Short mmCIF file of C-alpha atoms in Angstrom, two decimals:
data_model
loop_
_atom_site.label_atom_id
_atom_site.label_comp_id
_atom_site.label_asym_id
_atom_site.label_seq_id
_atom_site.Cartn_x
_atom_site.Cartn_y
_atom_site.Cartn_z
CA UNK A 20 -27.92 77.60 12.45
CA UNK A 21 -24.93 76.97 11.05
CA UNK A 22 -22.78 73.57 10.86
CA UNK A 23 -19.38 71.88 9.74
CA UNK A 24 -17.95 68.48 9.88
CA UNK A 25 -16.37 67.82 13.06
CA UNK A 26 -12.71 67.76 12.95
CA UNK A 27 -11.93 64.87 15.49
CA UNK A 28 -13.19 61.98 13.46
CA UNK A 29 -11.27 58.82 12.38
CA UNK A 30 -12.26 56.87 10.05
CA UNK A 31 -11.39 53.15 9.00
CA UNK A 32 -12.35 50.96 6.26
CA UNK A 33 -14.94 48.00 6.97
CA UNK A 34 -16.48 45.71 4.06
CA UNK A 35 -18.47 48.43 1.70
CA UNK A 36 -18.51 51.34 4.56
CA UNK A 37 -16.21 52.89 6.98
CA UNK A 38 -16.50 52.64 10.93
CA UNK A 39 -15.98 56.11 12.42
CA UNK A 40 -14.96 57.52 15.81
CA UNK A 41 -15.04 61.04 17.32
CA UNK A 42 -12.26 60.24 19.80
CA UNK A 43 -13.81 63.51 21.77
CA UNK A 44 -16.74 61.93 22.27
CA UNK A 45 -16.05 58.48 21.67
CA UNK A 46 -19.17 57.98 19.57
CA UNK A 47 -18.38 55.16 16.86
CA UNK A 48 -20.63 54.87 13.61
CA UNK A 49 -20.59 53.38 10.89
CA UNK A 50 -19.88 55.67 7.43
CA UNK A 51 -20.96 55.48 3.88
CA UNK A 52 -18.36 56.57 1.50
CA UNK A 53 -21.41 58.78 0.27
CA UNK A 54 -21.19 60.36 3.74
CA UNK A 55 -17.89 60.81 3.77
CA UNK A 56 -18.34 62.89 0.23
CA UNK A 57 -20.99 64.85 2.28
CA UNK A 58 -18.16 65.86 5.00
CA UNK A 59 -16.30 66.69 2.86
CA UNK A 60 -18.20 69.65 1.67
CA UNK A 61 -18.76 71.01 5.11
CA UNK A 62 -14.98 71.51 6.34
CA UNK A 63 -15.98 75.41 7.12
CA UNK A 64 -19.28 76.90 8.89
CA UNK A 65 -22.47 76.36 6.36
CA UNK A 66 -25.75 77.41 6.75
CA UNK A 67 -28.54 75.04 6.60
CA UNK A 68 -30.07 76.30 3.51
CA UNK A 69 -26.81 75.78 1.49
CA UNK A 70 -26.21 72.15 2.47
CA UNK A 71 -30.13 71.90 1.38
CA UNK A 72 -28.68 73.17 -2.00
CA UNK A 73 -25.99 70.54 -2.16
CA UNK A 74 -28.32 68.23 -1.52
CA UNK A 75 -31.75 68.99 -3.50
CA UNK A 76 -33.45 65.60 -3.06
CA UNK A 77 -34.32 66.34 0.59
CA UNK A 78 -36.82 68.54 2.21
CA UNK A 79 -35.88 71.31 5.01
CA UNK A 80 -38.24 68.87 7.45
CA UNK A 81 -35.86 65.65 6.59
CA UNK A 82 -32.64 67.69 6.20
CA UNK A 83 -33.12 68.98 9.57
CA UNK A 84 -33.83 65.78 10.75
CA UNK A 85 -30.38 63.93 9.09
CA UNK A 86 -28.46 67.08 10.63
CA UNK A 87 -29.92 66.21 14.10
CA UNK A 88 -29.01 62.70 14.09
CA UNK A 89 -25.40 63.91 12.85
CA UNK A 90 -25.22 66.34 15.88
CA UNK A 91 -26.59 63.43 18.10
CA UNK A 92 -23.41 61.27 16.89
CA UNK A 93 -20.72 63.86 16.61
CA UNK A 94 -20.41 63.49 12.80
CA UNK A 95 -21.24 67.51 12.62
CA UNK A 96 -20.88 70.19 14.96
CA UNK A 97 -23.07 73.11 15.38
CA UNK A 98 -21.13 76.74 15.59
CA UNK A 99 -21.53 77.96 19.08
CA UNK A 100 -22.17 74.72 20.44
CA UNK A 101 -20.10 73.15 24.01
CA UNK A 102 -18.52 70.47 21.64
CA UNK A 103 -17.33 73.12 19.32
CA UNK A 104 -16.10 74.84 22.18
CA UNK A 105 -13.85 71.54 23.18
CA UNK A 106 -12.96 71.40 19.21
CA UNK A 107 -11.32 75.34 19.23
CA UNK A 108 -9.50 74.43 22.52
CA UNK A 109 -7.91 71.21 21.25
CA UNK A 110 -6.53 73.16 17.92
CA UNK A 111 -5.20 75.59 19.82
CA UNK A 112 -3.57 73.78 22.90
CA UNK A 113 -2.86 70.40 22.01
CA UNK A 114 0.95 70.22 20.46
CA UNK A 115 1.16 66.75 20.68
CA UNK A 116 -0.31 65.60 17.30
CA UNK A 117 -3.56 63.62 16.37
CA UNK A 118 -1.97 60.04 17.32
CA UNK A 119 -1.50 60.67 20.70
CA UNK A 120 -5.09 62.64 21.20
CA UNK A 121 -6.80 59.78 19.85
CA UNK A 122 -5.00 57.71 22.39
CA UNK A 123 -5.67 60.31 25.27
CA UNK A 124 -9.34 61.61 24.81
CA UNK A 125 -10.61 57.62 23.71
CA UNK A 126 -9.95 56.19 27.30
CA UNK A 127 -11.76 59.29 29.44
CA UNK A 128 -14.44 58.20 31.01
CA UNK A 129 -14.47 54.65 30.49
CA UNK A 130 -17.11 52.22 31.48
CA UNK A 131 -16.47 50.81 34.83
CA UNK A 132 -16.90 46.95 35.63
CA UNK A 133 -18.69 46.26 39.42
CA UNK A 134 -16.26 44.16 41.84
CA UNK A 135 -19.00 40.80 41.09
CA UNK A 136 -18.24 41.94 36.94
CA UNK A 137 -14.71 41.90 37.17
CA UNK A 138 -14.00 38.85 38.90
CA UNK A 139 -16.48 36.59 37.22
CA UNK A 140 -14.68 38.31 34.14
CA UNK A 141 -11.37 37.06 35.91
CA UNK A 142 -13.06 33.20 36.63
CA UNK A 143 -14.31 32.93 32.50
CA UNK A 144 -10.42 33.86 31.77
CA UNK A 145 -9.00 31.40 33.83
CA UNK A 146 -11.20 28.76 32.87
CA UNK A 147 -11.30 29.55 28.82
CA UNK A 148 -6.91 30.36 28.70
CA UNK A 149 -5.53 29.30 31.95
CA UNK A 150 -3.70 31.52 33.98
CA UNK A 151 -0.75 34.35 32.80
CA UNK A 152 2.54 34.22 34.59
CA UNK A 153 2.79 37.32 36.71
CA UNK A 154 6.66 37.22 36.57
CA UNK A 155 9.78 35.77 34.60
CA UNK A 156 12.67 33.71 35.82
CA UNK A 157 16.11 33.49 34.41
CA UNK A 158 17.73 29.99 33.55
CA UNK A 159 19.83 28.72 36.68
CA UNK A 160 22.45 27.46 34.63
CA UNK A 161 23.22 31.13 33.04
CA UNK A 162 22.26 33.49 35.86
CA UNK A 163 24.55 35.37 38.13
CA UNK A 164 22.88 35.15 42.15
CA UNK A 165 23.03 38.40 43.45
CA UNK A 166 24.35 39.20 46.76
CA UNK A 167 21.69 38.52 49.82
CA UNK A 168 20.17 41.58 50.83
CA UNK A 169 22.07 41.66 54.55
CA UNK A 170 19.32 42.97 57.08
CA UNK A 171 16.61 45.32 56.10
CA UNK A 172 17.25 49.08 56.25
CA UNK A 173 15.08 51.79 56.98
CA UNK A 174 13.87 52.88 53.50
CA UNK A 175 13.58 49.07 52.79
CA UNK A 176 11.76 48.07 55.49
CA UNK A 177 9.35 51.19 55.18
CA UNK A 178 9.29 49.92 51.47
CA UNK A 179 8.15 46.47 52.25
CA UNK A 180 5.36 47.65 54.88
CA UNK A 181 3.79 49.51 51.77
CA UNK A 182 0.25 48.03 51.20
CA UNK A 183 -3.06 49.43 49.79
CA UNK A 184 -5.77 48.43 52.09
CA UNK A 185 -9.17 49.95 51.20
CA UNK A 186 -11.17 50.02 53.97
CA UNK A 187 -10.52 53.22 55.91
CA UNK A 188 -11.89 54.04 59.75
CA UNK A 189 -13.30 56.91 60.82
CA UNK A 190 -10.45 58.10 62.48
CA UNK A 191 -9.29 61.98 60.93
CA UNK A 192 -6.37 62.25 59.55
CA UNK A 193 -3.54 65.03 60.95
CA UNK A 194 -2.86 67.70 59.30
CA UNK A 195 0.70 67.76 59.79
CA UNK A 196 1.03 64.24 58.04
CA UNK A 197 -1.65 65.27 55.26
CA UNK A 198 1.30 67.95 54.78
CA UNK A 199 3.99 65.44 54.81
CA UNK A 200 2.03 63.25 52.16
CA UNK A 201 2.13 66.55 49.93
CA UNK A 202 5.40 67.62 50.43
CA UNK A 203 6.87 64.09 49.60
CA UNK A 204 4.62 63.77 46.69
CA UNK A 205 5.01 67.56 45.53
CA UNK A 206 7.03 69.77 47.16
CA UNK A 207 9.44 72.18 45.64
CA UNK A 208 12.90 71.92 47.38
CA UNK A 209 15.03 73.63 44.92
CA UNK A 210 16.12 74.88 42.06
CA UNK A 211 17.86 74.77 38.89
CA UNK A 212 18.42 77.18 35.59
CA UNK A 213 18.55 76.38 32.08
CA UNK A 214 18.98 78.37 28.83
CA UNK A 215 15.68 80.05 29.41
CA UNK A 216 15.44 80.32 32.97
CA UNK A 217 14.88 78.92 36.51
CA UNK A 218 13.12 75.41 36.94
CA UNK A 219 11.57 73.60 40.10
CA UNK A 220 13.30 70.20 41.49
CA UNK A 221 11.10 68.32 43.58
CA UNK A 222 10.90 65.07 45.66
CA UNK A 223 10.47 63.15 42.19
CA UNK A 224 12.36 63.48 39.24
CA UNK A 225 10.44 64.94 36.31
CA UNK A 226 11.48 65.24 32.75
CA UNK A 227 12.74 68.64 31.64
CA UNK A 228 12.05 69.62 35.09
CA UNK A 229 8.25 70.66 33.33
CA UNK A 230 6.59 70.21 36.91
CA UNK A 231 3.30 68.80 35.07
CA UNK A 232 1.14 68.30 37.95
CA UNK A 233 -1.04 69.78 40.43
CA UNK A 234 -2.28 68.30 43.24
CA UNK A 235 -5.94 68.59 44.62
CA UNK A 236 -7.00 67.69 48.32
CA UNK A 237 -10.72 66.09 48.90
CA UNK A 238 -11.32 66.62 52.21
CA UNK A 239 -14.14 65.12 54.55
CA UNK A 240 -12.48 64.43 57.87
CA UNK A 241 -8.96 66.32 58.18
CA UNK A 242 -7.88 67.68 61.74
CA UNK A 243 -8.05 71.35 61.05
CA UNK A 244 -9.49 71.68 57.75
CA UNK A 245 -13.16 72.39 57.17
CA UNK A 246 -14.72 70.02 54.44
CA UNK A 247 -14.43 71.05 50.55
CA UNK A 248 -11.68 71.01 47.50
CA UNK A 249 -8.47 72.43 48.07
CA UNK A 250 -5.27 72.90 46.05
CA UNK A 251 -2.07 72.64 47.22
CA UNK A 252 0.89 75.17 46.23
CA UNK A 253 4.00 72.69 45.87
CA UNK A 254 6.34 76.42 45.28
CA UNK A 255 4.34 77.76 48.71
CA UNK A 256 3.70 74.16 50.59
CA UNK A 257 0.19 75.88 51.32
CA UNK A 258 -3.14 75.08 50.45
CA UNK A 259 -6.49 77.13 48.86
CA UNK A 260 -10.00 76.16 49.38
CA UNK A 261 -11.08 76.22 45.85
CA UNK A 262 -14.72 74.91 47.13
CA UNK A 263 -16.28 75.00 50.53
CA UNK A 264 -18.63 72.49 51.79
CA UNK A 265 -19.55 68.55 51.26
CA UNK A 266 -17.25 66.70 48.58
CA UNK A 267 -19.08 64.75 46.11
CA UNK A 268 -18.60 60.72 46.98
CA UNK A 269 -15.60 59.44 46.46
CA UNK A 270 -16.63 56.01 44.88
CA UNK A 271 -18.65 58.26 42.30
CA UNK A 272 -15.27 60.37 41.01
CA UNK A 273 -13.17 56.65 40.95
CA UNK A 274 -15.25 54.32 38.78
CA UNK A 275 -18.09 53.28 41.60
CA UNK A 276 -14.94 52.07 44.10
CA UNK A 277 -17.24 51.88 46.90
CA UNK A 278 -13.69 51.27 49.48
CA UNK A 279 -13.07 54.99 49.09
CA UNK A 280 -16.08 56.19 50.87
CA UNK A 281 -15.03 55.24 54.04
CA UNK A 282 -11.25 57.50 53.78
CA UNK A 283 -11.18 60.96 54.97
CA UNK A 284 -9.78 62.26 52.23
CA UNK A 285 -8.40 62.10 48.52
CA UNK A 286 -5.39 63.51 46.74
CA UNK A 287 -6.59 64.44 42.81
CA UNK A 288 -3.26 64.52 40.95
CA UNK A 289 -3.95 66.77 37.58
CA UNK A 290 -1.33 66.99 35.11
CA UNK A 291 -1.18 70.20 33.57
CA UNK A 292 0.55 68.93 29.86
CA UNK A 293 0.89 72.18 28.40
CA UNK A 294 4.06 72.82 30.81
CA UNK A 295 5.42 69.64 29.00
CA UNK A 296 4.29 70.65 25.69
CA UNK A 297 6.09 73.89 25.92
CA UNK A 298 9.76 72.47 25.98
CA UNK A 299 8.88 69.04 24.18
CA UNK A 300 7.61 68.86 20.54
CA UNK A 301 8.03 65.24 20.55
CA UNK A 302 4.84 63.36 21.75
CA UNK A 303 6.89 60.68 22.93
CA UNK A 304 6.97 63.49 27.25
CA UNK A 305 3.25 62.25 26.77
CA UNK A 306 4.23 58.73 28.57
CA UNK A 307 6.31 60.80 30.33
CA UNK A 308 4.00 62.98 32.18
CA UNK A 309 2.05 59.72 32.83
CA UNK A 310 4.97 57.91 33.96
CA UNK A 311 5.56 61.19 36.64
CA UNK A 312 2.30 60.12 38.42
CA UNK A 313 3.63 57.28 39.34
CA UNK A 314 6.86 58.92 41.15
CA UNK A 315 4.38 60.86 42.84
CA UNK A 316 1.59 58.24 43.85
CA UNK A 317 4.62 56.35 45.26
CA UNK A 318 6.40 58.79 47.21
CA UNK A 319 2.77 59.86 48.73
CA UNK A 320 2.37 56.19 49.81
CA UNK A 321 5.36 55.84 51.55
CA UNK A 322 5.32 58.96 54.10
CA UNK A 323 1.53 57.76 54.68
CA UNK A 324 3.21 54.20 55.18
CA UNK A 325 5.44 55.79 57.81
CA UNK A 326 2.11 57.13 59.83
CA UNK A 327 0.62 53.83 59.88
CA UNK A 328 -1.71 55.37 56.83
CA UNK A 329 -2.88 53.62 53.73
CA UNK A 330 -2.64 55.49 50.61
CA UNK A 331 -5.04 53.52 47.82
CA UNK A 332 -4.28 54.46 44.44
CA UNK A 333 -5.99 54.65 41.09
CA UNK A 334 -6.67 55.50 38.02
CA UNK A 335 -10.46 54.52 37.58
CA UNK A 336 -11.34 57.95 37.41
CA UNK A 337 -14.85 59.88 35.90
CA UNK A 338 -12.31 62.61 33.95
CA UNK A 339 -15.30 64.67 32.64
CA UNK A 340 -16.56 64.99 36.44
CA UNK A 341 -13.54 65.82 38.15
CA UNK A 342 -12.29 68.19 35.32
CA UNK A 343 -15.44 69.76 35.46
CA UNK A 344 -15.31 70.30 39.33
CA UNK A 345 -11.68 70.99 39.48
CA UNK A 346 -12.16 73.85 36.50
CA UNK A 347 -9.64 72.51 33.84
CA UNK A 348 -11.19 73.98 30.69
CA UNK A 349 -7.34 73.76 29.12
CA UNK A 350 -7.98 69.82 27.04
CA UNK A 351 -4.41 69.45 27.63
CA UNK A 352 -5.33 69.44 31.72
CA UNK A 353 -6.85 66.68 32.88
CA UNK A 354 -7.02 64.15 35.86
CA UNK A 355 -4.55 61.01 35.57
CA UNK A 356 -4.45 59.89 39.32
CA UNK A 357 -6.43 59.58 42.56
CA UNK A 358 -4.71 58.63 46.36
CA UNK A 359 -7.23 58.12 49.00
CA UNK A 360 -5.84 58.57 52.67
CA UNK A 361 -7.17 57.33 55.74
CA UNK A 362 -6.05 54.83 58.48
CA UNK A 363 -6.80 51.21 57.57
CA UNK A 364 -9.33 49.30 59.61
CA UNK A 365 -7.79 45.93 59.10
CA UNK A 366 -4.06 45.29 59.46
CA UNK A 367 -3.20 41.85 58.23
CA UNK A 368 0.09 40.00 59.39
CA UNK A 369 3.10 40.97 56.88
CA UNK A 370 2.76 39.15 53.41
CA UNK A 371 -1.14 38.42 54.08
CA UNK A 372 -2.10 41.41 52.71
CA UNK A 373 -5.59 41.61 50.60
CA UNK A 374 -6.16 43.35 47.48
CA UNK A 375 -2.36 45.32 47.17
CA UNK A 376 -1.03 46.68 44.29
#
């Protein structure tokens, strides 16, 4: 057995001690400075009888037992093990700097609040700080009134009928406007050339023209499709059954939602960062990868809009789950963005709409 200081801790100063983080694992601890001189000696692969000889006051019984409480909170990593695995993958993918890891890897997998949680959560705010103002407005003595919006046209009017409404019917959903969703969302409709070679222009715009994403379709009721997890080809408009068979739930994959099990089916949007990475040193494309999702999410919403669909977004997601069943190994691939599709159950008057983004 052989061992070495994990290299995704943080460490910050508290009182007498540090608090640590491995911002892979998200395990926080709290650090001697005697510790920290122990780390220190184990930056490369060491055996277990040479950290006994840096440490001669312990026994192999109690140094084994300190190692396996380090393994147990990330401090150390044991050669061969999954987490070093994760470790060599990060060093040699991720181009975006420690900073923005630490930011990315700490909020996978967070811990979800139930519906009853977050709005008694929501009724202790309001009652301890009084509520926040959801919106500014500009002094009437220096602002300039705009021109009325004369009559609503098409896009606008499709625009304001946009609503999430999670509660789906049974009702499957066609397969010629689950491939209108896509292609607004996704597809590829041209192309353009740069100093290095041809690049994809989609429905959305996307910075460099990096084409980050990839879209995954969660099927359980879809005229013509046969249950499982396929990916759609934005270059081919097409899609692959990657895995046949039952999906997992839907609440389970977006933070215990339970609204989503009763849609047909769920668009996974994965961004693919290394595409970004490629072009953009500066870690500054990470926002905008993120902020691509949201051209996406919206453009999806709006052609299911048009079919009298609801398209119910989030980003509650269990990463580790979906990357696991979607196969991104790559740390730099990962899930960002979930849009469930089904046709809505209740259809309040315009304006009265319940729980909308």
């Amino acid at each position: 057995m052989r061992i070495r200081a994990s290299r995704t801790l943080v460490f910050q100063p508290e009182g007498d001690n540090l608090v640590a983080c491995n911002f892979l694992t998200k395990k926080v601890f709290e650090c001697s400075y005697d510790l920290l001189g122990f780390l220190r000696n184990l930056s490369d692969w060491t055996s277990l009888k040479r950290v006994r000889r840096a440490v001669p006051g312990y026994s192999l019984a109690e140094l084994r037992q300190t190692v396996d409480a380090l393994l147990d909170m990330s401090v150390v990593v044991e050669e061969g093990s999954a987490l070093a695995a994760r470790e060599q993958a990060l060093n040699t993918h991720w181009r975006w700097g420690l900073p923005t890891a630490l930011m990315h890897f700490t909020v996978q997998d967070p811990e979800f609040l139930s519906l009853d949680q977050a709005e008694d959560l929501q009724r202790r705010k309001l009652a301890a700080d009084g509520a926040i103002r959801l919106y500014d407005e500009n002094d009437p003595c220096k602002s300039i009134e705009l021109p009325k919006v004369a009559g609503m046209n098409e896009l606008l009017r499709l625009m304001q009928e946009r609503r999430t409404r999670r509660q789906g019917s049974s009702r499957a959903v066609p397969l010629s406007i689950l491939s209108e969703c896509l292609f607004a969302g996704m597809g590829i409709t041209g192309e353009t050339e740069n100093c290095v070679g041809k690049l994809p222009l989609g429905m959305t715009p996307s910075g460099g023209a990096r084409n980050p994403y990839e879209a995954y379709v969660l099927v359980r009721n879809v005229e013509g499709l046969a249950p499982g997890i396929y990916h759609y080809s934005a270059k081919q408009h097409s899609l692959e059954c990657r895995m046949a068979g039952p999906v997992p739930s839907f609440s389970e994959l977006v933070g215990g939602q339970e609204w989503a099990d009763t849609m047909p089916c769920m668009v996974l949007l994965c961004a693919k960062m290394d595409r970004t990475m490629w072009k953009y040193a500066d870690a500054n494309a990470y926002r905008v990868v993120m902020i691509e999702a949201g051209h996406i999410g919206q453009n999806v919403m709006l052609a299911a809009t048009r079919h009298g669909l609801t398209a119910c977004p989030t980003a509650a997601l269990r990463h580790s789950w979906i990357s696991e069943l979607l196969g991104c190994e790559n740390p730099t691939h990962a899930p960002v963005y979930a849009l469930t599709l089904g046709y809505p159950t209740d259809v309040p008057a315009t304006g009265a709409m319940a729980q909308s983004l």
